[in-house]
Coordinates of C-alpha atoms in Angstrom, one line a residue:
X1 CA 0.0 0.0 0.0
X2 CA 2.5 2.4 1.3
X3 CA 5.0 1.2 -2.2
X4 CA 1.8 2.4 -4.4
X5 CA 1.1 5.3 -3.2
X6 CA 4.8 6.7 -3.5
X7 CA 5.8 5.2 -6.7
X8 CA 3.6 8.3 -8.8
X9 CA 5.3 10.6 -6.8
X10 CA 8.8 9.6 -7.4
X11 CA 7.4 9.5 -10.9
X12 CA 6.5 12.7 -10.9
X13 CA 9.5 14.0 -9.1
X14 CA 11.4 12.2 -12.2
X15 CA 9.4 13.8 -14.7
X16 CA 10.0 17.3 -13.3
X17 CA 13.7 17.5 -12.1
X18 CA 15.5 14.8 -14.7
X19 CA 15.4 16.7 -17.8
X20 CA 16.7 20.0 -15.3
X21 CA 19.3 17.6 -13.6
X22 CA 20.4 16.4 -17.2
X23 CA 20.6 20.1 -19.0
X24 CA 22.7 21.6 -15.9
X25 CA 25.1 18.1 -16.0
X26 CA 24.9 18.5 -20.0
X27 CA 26.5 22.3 -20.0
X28 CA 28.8 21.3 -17.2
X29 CA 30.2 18.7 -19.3
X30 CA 30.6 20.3 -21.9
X31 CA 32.6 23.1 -20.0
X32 CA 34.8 20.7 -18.8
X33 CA 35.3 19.2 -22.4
X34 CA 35.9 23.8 -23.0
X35 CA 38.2 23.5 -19.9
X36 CA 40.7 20.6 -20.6
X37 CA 40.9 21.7 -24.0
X38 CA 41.9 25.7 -23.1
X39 CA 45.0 24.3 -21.3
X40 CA 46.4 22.9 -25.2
X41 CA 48.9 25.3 -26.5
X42 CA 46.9 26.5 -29.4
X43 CA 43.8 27.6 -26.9
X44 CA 45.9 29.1 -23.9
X45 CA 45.4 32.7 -25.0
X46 CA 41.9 31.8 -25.8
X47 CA 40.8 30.8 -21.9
X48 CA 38.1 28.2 -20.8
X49 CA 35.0 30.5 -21.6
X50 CA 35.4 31.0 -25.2
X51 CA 36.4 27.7 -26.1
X52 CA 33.1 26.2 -23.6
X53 CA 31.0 28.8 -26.0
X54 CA 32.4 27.9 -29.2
X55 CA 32.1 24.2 -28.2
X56 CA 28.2 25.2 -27.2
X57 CA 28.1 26.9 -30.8
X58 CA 29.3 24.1 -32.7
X59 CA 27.2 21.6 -30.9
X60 CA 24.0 24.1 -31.4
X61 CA 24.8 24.3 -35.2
X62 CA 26.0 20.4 -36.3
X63 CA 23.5 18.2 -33.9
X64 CA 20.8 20.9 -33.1
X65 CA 19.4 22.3 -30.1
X66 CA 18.4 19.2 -27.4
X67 CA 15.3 20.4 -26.7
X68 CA 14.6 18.0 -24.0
X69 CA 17.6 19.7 -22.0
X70 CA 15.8 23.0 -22.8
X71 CA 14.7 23.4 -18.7
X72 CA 18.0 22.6 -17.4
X73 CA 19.8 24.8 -20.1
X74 CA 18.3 27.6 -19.8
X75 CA 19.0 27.5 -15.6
X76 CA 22.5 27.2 -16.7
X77 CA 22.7 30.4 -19.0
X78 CA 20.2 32.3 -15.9
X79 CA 20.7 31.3 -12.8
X80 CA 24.4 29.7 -12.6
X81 CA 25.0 32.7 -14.8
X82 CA 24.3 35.3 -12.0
X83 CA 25.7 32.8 -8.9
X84 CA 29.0 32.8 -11.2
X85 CA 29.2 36.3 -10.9
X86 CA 28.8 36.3 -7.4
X87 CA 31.7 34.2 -7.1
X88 CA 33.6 36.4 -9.2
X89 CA 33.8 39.1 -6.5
X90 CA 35.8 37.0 -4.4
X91 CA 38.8 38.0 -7.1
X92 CA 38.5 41.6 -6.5
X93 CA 40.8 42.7 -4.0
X94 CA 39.3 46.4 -3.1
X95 CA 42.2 47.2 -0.1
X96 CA 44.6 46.9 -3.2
X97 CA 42.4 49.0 -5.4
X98 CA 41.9 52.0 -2.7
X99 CA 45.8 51.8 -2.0
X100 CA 46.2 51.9 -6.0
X101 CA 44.8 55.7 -5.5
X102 CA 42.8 58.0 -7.6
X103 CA 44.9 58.1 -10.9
X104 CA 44.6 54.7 -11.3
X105 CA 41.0 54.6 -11.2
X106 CA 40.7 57.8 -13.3
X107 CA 42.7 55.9 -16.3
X108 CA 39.8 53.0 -15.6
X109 CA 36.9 55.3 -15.6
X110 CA 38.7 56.8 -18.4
X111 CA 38.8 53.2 -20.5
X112 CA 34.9 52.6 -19.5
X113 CA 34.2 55.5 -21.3
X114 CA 36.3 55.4 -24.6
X115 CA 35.3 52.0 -24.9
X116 CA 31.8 52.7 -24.6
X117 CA 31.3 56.1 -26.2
X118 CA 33.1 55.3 -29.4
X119 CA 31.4 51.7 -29.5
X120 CA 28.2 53.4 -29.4
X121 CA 28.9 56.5 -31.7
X122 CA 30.7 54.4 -34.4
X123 CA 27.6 52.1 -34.1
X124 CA 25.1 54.8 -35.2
X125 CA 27.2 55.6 -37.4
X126 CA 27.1 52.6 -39.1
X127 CA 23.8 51.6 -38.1
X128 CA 24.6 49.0 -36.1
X129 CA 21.8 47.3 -33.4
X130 CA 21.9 49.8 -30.5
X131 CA 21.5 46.9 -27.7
X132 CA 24.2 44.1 -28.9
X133 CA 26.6 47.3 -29.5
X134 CA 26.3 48.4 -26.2
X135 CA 26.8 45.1 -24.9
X136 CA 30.5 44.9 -27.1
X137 CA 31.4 48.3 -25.7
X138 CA 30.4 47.4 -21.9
X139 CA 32.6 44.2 -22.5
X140 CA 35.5 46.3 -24.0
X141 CA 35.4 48.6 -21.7
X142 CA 34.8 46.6 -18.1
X143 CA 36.1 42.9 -18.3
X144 CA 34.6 41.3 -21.1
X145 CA 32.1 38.0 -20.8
X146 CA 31.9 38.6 -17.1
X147 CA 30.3 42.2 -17.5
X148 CA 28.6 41.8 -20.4
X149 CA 26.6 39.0 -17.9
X150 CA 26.5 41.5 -15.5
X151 CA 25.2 44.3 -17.7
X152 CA 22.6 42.2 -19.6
X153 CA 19.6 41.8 -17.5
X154 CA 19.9 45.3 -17.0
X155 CA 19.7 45.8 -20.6
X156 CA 16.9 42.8 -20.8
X157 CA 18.9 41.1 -23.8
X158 CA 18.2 38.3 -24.9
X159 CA 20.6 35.0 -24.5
X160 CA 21.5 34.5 -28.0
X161 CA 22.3 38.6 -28.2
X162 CA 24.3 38.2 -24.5
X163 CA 26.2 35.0 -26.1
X164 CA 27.1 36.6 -29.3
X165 CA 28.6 39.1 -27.2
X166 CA 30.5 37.2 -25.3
X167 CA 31.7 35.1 -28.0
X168 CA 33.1 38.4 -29.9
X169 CA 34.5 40.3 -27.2
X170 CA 36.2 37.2 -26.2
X171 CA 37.5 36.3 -29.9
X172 CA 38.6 40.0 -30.0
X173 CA 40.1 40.4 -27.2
X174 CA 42.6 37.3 -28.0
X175 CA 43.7 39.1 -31.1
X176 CA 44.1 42.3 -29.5
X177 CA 46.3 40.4 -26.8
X178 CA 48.2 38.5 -29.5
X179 CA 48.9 41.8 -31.2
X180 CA 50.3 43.5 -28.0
X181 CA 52.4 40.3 -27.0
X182 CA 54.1 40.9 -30.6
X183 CA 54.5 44.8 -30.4
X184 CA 55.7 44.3 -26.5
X185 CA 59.4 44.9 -27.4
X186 CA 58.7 47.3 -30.2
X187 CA 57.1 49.9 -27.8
X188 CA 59.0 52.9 -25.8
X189 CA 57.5 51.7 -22.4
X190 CA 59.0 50.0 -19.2
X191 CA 57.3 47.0 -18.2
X192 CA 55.6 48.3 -15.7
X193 CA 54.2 51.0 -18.1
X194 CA 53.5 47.8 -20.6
X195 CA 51.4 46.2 -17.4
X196 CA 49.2 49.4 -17.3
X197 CA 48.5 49.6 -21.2
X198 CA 47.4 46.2 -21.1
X199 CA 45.8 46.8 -18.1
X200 CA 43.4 49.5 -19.0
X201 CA 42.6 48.9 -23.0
X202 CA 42.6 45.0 -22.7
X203 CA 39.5 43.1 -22.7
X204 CA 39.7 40.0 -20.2
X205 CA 41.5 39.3 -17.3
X206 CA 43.0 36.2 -19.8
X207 CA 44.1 38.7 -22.5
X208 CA 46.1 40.9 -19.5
X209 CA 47.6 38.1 -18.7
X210 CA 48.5 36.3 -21.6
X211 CA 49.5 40.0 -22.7
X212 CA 51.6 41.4 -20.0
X213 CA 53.3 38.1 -18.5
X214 CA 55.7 38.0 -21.2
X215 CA 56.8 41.9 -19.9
X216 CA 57.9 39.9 -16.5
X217 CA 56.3 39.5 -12.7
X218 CA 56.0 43.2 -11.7
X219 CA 54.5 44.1 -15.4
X220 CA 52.0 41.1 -14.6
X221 CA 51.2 42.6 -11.3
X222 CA 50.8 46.0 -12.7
X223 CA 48.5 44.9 -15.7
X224 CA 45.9 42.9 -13.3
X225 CA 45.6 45.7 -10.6
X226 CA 44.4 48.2 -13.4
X227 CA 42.3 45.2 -14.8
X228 CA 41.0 45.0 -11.3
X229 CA 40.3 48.7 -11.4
X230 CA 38.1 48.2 -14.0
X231 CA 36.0 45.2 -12.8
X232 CA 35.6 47.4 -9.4
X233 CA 33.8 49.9 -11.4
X234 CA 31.5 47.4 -13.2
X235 CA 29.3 47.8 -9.8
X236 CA 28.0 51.3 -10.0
X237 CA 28.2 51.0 -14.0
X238 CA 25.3 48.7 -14.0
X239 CA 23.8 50.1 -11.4
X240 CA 23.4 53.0 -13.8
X241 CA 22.2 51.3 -16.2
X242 CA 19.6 49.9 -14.3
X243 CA 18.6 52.8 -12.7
X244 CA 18.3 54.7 -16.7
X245 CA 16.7 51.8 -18.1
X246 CA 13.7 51.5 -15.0
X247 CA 13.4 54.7 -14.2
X248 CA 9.6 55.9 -14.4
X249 CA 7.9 57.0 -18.3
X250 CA 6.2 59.6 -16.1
X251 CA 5.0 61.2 -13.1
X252 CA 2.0 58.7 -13.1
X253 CA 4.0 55.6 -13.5
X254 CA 6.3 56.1 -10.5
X255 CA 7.6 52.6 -9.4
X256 CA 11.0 51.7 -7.4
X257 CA 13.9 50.8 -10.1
X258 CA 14.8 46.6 -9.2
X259 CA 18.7 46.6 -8.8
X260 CA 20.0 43.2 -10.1
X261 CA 20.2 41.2 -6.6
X262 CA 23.4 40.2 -8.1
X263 CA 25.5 42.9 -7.6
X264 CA 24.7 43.2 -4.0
X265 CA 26.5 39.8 -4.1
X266 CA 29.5 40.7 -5.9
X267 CA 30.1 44.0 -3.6
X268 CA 29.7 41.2 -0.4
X269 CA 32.0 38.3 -1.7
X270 CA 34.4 41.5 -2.8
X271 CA 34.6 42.4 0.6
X272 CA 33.9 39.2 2.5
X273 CA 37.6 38.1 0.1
X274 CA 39.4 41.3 1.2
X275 CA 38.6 41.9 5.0
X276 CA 38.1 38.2 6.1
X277 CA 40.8 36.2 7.3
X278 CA 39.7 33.6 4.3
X279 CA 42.3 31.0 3.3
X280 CA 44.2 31.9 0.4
X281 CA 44.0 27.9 -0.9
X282 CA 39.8 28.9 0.1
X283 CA 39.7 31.3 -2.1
X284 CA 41.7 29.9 -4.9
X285 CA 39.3 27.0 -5.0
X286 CA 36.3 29.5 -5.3
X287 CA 38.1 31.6 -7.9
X288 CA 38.4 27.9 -10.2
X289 CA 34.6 27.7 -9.0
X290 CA 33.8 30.8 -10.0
X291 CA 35.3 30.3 -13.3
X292 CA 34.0 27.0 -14.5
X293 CA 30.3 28.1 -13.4
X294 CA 30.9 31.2 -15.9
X295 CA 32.2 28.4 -18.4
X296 CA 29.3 26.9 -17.4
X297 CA 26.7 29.4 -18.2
X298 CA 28.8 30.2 -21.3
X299 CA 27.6 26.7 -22.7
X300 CA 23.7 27.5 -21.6
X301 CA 24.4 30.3 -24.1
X302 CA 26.2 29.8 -26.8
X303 CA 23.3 27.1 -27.2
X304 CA 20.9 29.6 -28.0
X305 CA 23.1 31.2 -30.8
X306 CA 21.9 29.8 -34.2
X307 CA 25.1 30.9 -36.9
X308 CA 22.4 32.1 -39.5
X309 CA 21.9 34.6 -37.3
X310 CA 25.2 36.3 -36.6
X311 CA 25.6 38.1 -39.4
X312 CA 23.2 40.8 -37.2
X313 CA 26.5 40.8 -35.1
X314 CA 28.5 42.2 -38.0
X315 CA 27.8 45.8 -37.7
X316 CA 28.4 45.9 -34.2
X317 CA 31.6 44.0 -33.9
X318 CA 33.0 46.7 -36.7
X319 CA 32.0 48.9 -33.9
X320 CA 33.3 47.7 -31.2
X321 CA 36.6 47.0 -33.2
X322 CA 37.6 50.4 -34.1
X323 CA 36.6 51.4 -30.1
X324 CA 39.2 48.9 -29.1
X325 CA 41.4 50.4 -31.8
X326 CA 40.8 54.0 -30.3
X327 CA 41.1 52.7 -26.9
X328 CA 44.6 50.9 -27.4
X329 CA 46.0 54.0 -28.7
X330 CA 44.1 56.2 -26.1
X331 CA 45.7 54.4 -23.5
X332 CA 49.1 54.2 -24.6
X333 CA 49.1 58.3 -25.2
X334 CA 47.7 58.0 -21.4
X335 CA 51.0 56.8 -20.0
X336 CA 53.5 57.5 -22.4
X337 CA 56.4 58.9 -20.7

């Protein structure tokens, strides 16, 4: 009696968390796959998240989208998404930041607006979609997949538009760091002055690395406390964003703007891995964490992204190019001695 009346229940329970259970395990799988294949020579530079993507991609476009992973898919692309950047404050150091000073922040407030003013005014000058531009230029401009996550429910862009994004600021980014590791030695600039160019005009916290470790240890450490810089301000950059894009039509539509719950996260991990006597090993493990869960949610996306599509993305990403053009050079008349 008792065995009958719970088998439909376990039935049900199957029916309603196995197909979630399987997506989620699906897009972790397959960033693992993106993972182990990143450490190969050929994909260093590239980093785990854009190789999990284009693996998503390639998967999306040869074999279809697997509907019947749909639920636990889409959870991966939403929900991990935002719980991965959560876990991505706990790289920010913001005692290093505030000892950094003023100037260093005023050359990252500085990048955050090149970046994003000349994505956006090359884009209508071209035409180019408004939304997917200002994604690029928020990515260019901040720290690349990670902000563009961060910056699109603000925005309330789609997944294929936020994976698209990633996937180009990404694939940008690791020519842009390929070009600077070749001009490294060509440049008038100490390494420490190297670290801060690639600090403030690079894209991802990969690309300043795979950029300015070449330049030696101090320009390493020079490059990812301006990167840092940058991700610090990402906070009251979306904030603004959601603030402008909620704020009431008119008097008679008043309404409270919803900040994205999380960003309150990221300012609390940021400071919980600063002030708290937290392991370093700790917070090296979470910092892995953090990273595979963005690989993660970089899968749930990049299976939304149908090729046929992208050419929408071409506009843009000429956009976005010639503001990372204009922000390299920027930047290097910035510290040049």
């Amino acid at each position: 009696m008792t065995e009958g009346k719970w088998k439909p229940c376990l039935a049900f329970q199957e029916d309603k968390l196995g197909p979630m259970a399987k997506g989620v395990l699906f897009t972790l799988g397959l960033a693992a796959l993106g993972t182990a294949l990143s450490h190969l020579p050929a994909l260093e530079t590239v980093g785990a998240m854009l190789t999990s993507i284009l693996l998503a991609v390639i998967y999306r476009n040869t074999m279809g989208y697997p509907e019947g992973l749909k639920a636990g898919i889409r959870f991966s692309g939403q929900k991990i998404l935002r719980f991965a950047i959560v876990l991505y404050g706990f790289k920010l150091n913001v005692q290093v930041i505030i000892h950094k000073g003023a100037t260093q922040l005023q050359y990252d407030a500085q990048s955050i607006l090149i970046a994003i003013g000349g994505t956006m005014l090359i884009a209508r000058l071209i035409g180019a979609e408004r939304r997917l531009s200002l994604l690029l230029g928020i990515g260019t401009g901040v720290c690349g997949a990670a902000a563009i996550a961060a910056a699109a429910p603000a925005l309330e862009a789609d997944e294929e538009e936020t994976a698209i994004g990633v996937g180009i600021v990404a694939l940008v980014g690791t020519l842009f760091a390929l070009t600077y590791a070749f001009l490294r030695s060509r440049l008038p600039l100490s390494p420490v002055e190297y670290g801060i160019l690639s600090g403030i005009s690079l894209h991802e916290i990969a690309h300043v690395a795979a950029a300015a470790s070449p330049a030696g240890p101090e320009a390493l450490a020079e490059a990812l406390l301006a990167k840092l810089g940058r991700v610090f301000l990402m906070v009251p950059l979306v904030l603004a964003i959601s603030l402008l894009k909620r704020r009431p039509k008119s008097p008679e539509a008043p309404g409270t703007p919803q900040l994205p719950w999380f960003l309150g996260g990221f300012v609390m991990t940021s400071l919980m891995g600063t002030y708290l006597p937290i392991p370093k090993g700790a917070l090296s493990v979470i910092s892995t964490g953090a990273s595979f869960l963005l690989a993660s949610a970089m899968v749930g996306l990049g299976l939304n992204v149908h090729l046929a599509n992208f050419k929408r993305a071409l506009k843009p990403m000429t956009a976005m190019l010639a503001a990372s053009v204009i922000l390299s050079w920027a930047s290097y008349l910035t510290i040049r001695p």
